[in-house]
XYZ file of C-alpha atoms in Angstrom:
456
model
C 0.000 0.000 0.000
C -0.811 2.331 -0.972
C 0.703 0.492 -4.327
C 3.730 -1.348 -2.316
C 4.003 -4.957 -3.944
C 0.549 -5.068 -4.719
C 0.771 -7.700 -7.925
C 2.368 -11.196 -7.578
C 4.244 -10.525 -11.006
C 5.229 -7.520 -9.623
C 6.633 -7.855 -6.424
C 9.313 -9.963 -7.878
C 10.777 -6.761 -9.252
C 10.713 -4.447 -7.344
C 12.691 -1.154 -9.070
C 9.824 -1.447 -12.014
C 7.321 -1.287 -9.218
C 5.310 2.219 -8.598
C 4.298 2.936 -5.243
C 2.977 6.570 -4.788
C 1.757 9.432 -7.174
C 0.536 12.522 -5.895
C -0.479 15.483 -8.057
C -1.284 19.064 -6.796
C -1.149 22.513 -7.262
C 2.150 23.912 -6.272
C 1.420 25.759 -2.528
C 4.527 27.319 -3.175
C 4.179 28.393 -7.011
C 0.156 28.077 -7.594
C 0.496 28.612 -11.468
C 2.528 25.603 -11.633
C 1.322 21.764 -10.827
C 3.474 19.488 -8.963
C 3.709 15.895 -10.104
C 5.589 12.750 -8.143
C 5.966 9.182 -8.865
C 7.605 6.605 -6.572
C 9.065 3.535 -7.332
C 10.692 0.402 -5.353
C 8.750 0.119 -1.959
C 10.434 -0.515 1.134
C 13.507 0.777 0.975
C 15.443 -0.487 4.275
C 17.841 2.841 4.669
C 21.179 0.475 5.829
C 20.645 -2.048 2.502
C 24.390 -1.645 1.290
C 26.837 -2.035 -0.078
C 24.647 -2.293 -3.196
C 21.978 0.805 -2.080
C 18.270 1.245 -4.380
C 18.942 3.127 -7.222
C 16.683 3.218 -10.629
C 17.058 0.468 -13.038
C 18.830 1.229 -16.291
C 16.503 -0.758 -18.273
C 13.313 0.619 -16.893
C 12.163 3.131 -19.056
C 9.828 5.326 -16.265
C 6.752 7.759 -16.913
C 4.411 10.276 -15.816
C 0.950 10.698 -17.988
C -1.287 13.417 -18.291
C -4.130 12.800 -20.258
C -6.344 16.248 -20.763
C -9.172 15.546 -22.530
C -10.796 12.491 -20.786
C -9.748 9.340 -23.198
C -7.709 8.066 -20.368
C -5.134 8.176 -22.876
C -1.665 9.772 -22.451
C -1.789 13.845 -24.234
C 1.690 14.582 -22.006
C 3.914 12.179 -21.207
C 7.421 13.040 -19.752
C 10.073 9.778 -19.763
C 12.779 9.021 -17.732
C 15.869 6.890 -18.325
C 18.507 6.383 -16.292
C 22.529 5.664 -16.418
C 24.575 3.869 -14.182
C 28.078 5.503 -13.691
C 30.929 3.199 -11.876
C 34.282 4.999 -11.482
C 36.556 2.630 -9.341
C 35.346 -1.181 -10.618
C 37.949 -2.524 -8.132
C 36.545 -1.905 -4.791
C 33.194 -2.869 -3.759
C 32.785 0.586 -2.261
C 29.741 2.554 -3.159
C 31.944 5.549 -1.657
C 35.336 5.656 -0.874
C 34.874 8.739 1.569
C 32.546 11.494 2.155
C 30.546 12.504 -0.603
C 30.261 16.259 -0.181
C 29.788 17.103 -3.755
C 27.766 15.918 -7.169
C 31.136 15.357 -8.498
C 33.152 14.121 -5.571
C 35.997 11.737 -6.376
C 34.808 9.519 -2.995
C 31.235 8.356 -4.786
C 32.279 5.468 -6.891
C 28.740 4.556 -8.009
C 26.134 7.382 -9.520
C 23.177 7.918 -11.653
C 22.694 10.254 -14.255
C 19.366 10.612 -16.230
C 17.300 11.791 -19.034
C 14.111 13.712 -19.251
C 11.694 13.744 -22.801
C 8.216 14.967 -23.093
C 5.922 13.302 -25.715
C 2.868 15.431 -26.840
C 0.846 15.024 -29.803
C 3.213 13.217 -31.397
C 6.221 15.185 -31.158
C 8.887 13.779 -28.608
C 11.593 16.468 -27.360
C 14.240 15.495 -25.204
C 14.292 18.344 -22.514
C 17.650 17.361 -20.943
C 20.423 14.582 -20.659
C 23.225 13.995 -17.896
C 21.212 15.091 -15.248
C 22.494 14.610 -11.466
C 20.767 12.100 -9.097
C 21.881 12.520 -5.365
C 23.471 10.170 -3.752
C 21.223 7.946 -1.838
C 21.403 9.140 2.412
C 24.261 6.392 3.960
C 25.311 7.983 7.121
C 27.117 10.972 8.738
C 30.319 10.305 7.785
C 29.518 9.029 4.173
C 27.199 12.367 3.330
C 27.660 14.826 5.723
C 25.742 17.010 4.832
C 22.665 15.063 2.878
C 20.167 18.622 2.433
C 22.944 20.367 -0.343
C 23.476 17.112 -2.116
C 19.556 17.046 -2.696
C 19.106 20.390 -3.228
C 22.010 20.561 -5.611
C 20.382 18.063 -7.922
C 17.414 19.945 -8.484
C 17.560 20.878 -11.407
C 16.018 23.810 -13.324
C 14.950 23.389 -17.105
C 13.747 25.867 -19.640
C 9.987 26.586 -19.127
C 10.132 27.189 -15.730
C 10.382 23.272 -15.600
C 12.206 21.617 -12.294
C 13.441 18.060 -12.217
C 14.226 15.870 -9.586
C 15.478 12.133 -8.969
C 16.333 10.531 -6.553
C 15.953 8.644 -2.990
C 13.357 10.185 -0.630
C 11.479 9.096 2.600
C 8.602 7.700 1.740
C 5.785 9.885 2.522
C 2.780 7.609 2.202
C 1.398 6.531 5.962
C -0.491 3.166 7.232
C -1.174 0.339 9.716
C 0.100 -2.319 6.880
C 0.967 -4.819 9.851
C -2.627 -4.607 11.300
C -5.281 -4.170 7.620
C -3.436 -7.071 6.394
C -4.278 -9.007 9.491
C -7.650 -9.903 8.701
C -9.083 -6.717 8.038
C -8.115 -4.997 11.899
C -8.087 -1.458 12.343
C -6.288 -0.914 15.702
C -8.242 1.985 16.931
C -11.121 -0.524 16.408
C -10.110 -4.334 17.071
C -12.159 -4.413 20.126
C -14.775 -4.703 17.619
C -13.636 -6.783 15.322
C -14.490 -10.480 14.738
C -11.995 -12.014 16.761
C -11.568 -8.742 19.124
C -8.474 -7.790 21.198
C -7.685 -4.769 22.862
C -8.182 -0.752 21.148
C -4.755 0.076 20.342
C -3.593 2.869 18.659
C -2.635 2.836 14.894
C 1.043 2.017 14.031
C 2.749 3.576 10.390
C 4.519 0.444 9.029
C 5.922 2.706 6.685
C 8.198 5.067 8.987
C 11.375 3.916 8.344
C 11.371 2.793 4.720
C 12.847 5.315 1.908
C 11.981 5.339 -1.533
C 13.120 6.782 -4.816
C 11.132 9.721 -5.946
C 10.417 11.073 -9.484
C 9.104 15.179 -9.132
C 8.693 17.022 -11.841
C 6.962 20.815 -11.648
C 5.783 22.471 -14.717
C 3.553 25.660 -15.339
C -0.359 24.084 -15.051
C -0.886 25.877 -18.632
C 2.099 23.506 -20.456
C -0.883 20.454 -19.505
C -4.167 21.618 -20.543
C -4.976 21.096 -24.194
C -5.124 24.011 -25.501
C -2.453 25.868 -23.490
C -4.398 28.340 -21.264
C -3.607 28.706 -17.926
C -6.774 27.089 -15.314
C -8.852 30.133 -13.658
C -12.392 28.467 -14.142
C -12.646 25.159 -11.625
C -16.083 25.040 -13.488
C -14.047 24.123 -17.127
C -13.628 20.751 -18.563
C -10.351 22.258 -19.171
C -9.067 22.642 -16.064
C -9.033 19.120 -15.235
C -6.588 16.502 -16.000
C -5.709 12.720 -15.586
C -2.694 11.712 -14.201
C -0.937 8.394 -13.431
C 2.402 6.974 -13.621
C 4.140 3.930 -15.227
C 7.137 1.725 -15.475
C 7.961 -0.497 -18.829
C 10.546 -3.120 -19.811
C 11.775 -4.235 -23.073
C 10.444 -7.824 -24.215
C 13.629 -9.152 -24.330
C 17.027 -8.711 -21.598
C 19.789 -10.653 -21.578
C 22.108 -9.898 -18.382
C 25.729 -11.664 -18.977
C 28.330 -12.586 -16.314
C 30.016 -9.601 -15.965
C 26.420 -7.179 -15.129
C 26.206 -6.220 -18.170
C 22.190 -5.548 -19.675
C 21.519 -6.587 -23.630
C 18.010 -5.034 -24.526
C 15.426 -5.880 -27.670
C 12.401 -5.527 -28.492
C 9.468 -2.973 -28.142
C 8.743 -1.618 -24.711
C 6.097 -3.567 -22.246
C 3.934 -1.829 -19.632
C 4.744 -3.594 -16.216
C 3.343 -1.163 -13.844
C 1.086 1.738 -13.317
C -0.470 3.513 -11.085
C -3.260 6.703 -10.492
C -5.297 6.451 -7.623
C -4.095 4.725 -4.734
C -5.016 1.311 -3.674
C -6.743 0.745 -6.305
C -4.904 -2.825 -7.497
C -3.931 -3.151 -3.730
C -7.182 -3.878 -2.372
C -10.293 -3.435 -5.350
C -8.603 -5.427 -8.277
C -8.500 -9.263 -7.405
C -5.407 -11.270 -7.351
C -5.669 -13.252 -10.559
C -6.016 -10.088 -12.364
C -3.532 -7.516 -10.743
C -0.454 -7.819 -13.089
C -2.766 -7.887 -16.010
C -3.857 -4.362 -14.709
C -0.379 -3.629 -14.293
C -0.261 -4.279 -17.831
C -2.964 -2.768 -19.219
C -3.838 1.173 -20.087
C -6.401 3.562 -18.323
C -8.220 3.723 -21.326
C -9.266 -0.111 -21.132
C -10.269 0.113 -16.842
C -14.163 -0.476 -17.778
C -13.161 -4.399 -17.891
C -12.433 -3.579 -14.383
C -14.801 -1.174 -13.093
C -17.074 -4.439 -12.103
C -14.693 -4.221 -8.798
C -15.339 -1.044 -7.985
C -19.195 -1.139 -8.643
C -18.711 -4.392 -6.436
C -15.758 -3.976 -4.231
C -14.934 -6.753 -2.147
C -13.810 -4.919 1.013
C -17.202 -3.014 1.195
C -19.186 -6.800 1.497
C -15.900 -8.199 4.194
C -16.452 -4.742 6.503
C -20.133 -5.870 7.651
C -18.153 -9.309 8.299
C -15.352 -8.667 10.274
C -16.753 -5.857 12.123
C -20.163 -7.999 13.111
C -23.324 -5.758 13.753
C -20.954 -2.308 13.590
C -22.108 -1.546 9.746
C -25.985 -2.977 9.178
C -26.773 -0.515 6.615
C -23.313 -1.074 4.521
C -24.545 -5.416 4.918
C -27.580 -3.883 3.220
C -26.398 -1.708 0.085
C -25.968 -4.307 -2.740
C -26.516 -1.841 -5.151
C -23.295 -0.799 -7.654
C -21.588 1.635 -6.013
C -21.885 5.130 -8.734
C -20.187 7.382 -5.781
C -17.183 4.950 -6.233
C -17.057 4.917 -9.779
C -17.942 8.341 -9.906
C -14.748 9.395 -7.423
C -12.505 6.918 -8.931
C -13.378 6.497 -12.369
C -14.715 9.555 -13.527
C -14.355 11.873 -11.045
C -17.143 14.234 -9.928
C -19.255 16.021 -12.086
C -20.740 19.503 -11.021
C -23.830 19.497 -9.022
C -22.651 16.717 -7.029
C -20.299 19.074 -4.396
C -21.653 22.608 -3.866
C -18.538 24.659 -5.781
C -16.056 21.448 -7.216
C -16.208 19.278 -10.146
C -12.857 16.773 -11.397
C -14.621 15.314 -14.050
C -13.271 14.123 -16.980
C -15.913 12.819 -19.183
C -17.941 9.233 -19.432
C -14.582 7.137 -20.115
C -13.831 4.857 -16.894
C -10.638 5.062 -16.419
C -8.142 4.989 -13.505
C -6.628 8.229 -12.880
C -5.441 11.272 -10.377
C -7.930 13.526 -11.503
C -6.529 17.492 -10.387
C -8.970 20.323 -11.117
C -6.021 22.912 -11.176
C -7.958 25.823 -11.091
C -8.666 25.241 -7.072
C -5.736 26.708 -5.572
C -3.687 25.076 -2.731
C -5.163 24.975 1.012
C -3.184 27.417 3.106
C -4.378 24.691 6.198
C -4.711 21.325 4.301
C -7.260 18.853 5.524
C -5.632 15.885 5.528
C -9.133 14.269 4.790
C -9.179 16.080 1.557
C -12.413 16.993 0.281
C -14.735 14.644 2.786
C -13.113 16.974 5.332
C -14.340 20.160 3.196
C -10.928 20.771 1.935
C -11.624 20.498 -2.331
C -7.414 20.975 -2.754
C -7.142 17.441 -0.893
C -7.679 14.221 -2.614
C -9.337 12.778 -4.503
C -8.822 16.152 -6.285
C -5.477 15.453 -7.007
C -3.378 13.865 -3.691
C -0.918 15.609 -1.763
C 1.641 14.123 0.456
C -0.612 14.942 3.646
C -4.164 13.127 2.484
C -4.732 10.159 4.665
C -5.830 8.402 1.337
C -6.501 4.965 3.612
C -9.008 7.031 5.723
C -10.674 8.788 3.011
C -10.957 5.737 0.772
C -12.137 3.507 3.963
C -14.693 5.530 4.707
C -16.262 5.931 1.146
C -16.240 1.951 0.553
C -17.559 1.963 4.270
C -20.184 4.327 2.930
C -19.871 7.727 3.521
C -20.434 8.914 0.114
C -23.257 6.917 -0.831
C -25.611 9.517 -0.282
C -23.971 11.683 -3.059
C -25.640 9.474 -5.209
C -28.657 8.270 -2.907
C -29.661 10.299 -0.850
C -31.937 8.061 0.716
C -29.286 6.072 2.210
C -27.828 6.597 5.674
C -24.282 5.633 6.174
C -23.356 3.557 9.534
C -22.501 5.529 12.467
C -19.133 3.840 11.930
C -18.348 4.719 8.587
C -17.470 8.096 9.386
C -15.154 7.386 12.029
C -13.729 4.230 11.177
C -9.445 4.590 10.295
C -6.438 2.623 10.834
C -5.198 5.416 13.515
C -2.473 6.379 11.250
C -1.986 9.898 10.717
C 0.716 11.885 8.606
C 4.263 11.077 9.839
C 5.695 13.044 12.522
C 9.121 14.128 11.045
C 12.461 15.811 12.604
C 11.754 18.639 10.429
C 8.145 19.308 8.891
C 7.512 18.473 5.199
C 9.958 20.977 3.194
C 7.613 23.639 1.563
C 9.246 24.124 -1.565
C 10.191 21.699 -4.497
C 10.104 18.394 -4.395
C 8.713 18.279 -0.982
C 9.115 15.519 0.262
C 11.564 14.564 2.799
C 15.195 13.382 2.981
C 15.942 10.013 3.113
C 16.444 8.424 6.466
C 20.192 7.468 6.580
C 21.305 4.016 7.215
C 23.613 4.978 10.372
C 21.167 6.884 12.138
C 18.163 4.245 11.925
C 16.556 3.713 14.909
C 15.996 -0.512 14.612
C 12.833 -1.732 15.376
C 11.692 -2.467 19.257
């Protein structure tokens, strides 16, 4: 979660494997729109010598799709180089690393950026910096410039960034996984113990983090800049993507032989979608597949599994949830759609009558200067699932709409359960050393390996 080894296929490679994508309106720069993609999940901050890095024959990708095909209109690729300097030590660094270019870092990455739209593909950059990924104290000293120095600023007020980050997504994976337990709640559960509070599994995993922050105008299709959150045309669709040749030969020595046209292996737009709504047999097949096609799937969000195993687990807690058999339009409305006008006094993310599976961000709703982390079911419309930002408790929002919540939107005749508007896994956003940085690309520094605190 929220898209951490989430296919079978899938978990068996892990650096092709999306985990987060948020999409918002820069708080810092509101006529631009931040967009970030993660990729290999649980990062364990000491795992050297050989540390995460991108995969050189992963070809990686952030979508925009702006008029409501679910097909990609933008789409900005990233490859990435692998750089040894020394092959005869099995260092990753020799000494401190105080520098891009420091003598001491044996092993780096370097990377390219191209946008795709309407055809025409432009490579915006080459040779671009990653950062060194965070080993201790001694190795980089002083971790904030390295970052900071490999932000990098293109032409079209366009900023890049690549490289490891702390994972910023937040949840009780230990206890949901666990037959369905919510800690704050397991004295209610079906084979009860104790109320506990909520535990983020997450906290000391890193990941590596794809940001890229353009003017909002360079993604709608005609070029205007979003001041109507009433337009069509201030909406788009975003998700994210990873792809492998058909063919790779790896030889003795390391190195990679590549043929053959490129193969979707991953994606990813709203989270915990494939997690937890499309069924095991069919999860790397979604992987596979493109937004455009998700009305094969929409049957399991019409009919979601977790909304019938609730009622079950929690026994006479949700008696109107038992009782809604009816396909679920508020979910397929908030996750396949989005919402049209008249549905939320004042917001609309719709994209059109194609289902497909996608961030949808009205852009022309400027950021929250308090954010809700609830996102718009907490009357905040700049939070999820208009667009997601690093704070939205996506688990709680999305929990509480399968539990019920939003029903109404579409029936107003129903009454959600007590419970549904409570009900979380006690997990709120991650309590950090320093708060979330408020300025490009947001998230976090990597936990170093030295300084992790092992687990009690």
């Amino acid at each position: 979660m929220s898209s951490h080894r989430e296919a079978p296929g899938l978990s068996m490679d892990p650096a092709a494997d999306n985990t987060d994508v948020y999409a918002f309106v820069s708080p810092d720069a509101p006529d631009t729109v931040t967009l970030i993609a993660n990729y290999l999940p649980f990062e364990y901050p000491a795992g050297g010598p050989n540390f995460f890095e991108f995969a050189e024959d992963v070809s990686y990708a952030i979508h925009i799709d702006n008029n409501g095909d679910g097909k990609a209109d933008v789409t900005y690729q990233f490859r990435f180089k692998t750089t040894v300097a020394n092959p005869d030590t099995f260092l990753y660094n020799t000494g401190p690393i105080t520098s891009l270019d420091s003598p001491n870092w044996n092993r780096r990455q370097t990377y390219s950026v191209t946008r795709v739209k309407g055809g025409t593909t432009k490579i915006l950059a080459s040779n671009l910096a990653c950062p060194p990924v965070n080993i201790g104290p001694r190795s980089t000293p002083n971790y904030g410039s390295l970052a900071a120095d490999a932000i990098h600023d293109l032409s079209g007020r366009t900023r890049i960034f690549a490289g490891q980050r702390q994972d910023a997504f937040f949840v009780d994976l230990g206890s949901v996984f666990d037959l369905g337990t919510l800690r704050p709640f397991e004295n209610l559960h079906l084979i009860p113990t104790p109320a506990a509070a909520g535990v983020n599994d997450l906290s000391g995993f890193n990941v590596h983090t794809i940001a890229i922050q353009v003017p909002s105008g360079m993604l709608t299709r005609d070029g205007s800049t979003p001041s109507d959150a009433a337009s069509p045309k201030s909406v788009v669709g975003v998700w994210a993507s990873a792809s492998r040749r058909t063919s790779t030969m790896r030889e003795r020595n390391g190195t990679v032989t590549e043929s053959g046209p490129w193969r979707q292996v991953s994606r990813l737009g709203n989270p915990l979608i494939n997690e937890a709504v499309i069924p095991m047999s069919r999860k790397d097949e979604w992987n596979a597949d493109s937004p455009a096609n998700d009305s094969s799937y929409a049957k399991y969000v019409r009919h979601p599994e977790l909304a019938a195993l609730i009622p079950v687990l929690y026994p006479g807690v949700f008696p109107n949830l038992a009782g809604l058999t009816a396909p679920r339009a508020d979910l397929q409305a908030i996750l396949l759609t989005g919402l049209p006008s008249g549905i939320v006094p004042g917001f609309q993310n719709n994209t059109g009558p194609v289902l497909a599976d996608m961030l949808r961000l009205n852009m022309a709703i400027p950021p929250a200067s308090s954010p809700n982390p609830l996102g718009l079911i907490g009357g905040d419309p700049a939070g999820f699932p208009n667009g997601r930002r690093l704070v939205d408790d996506v688990f709680t929002i999305e929990l509480r709409a399968i539990a019920g919540v939003t029903y109404p939107l579409v029936d107003p005749s129903y009454t959600p359960d007590g419970a549904a508007a409570v009900v979380t896994d006690g997990v709120s956003a991650p309590e950090h050393p320093t708060p979330y940085p408020g300025r490009f690309p947001y998230l976090n520094n990597p936990i170093d390996g030295y300084s992790l605190t092992p687990p009690s």
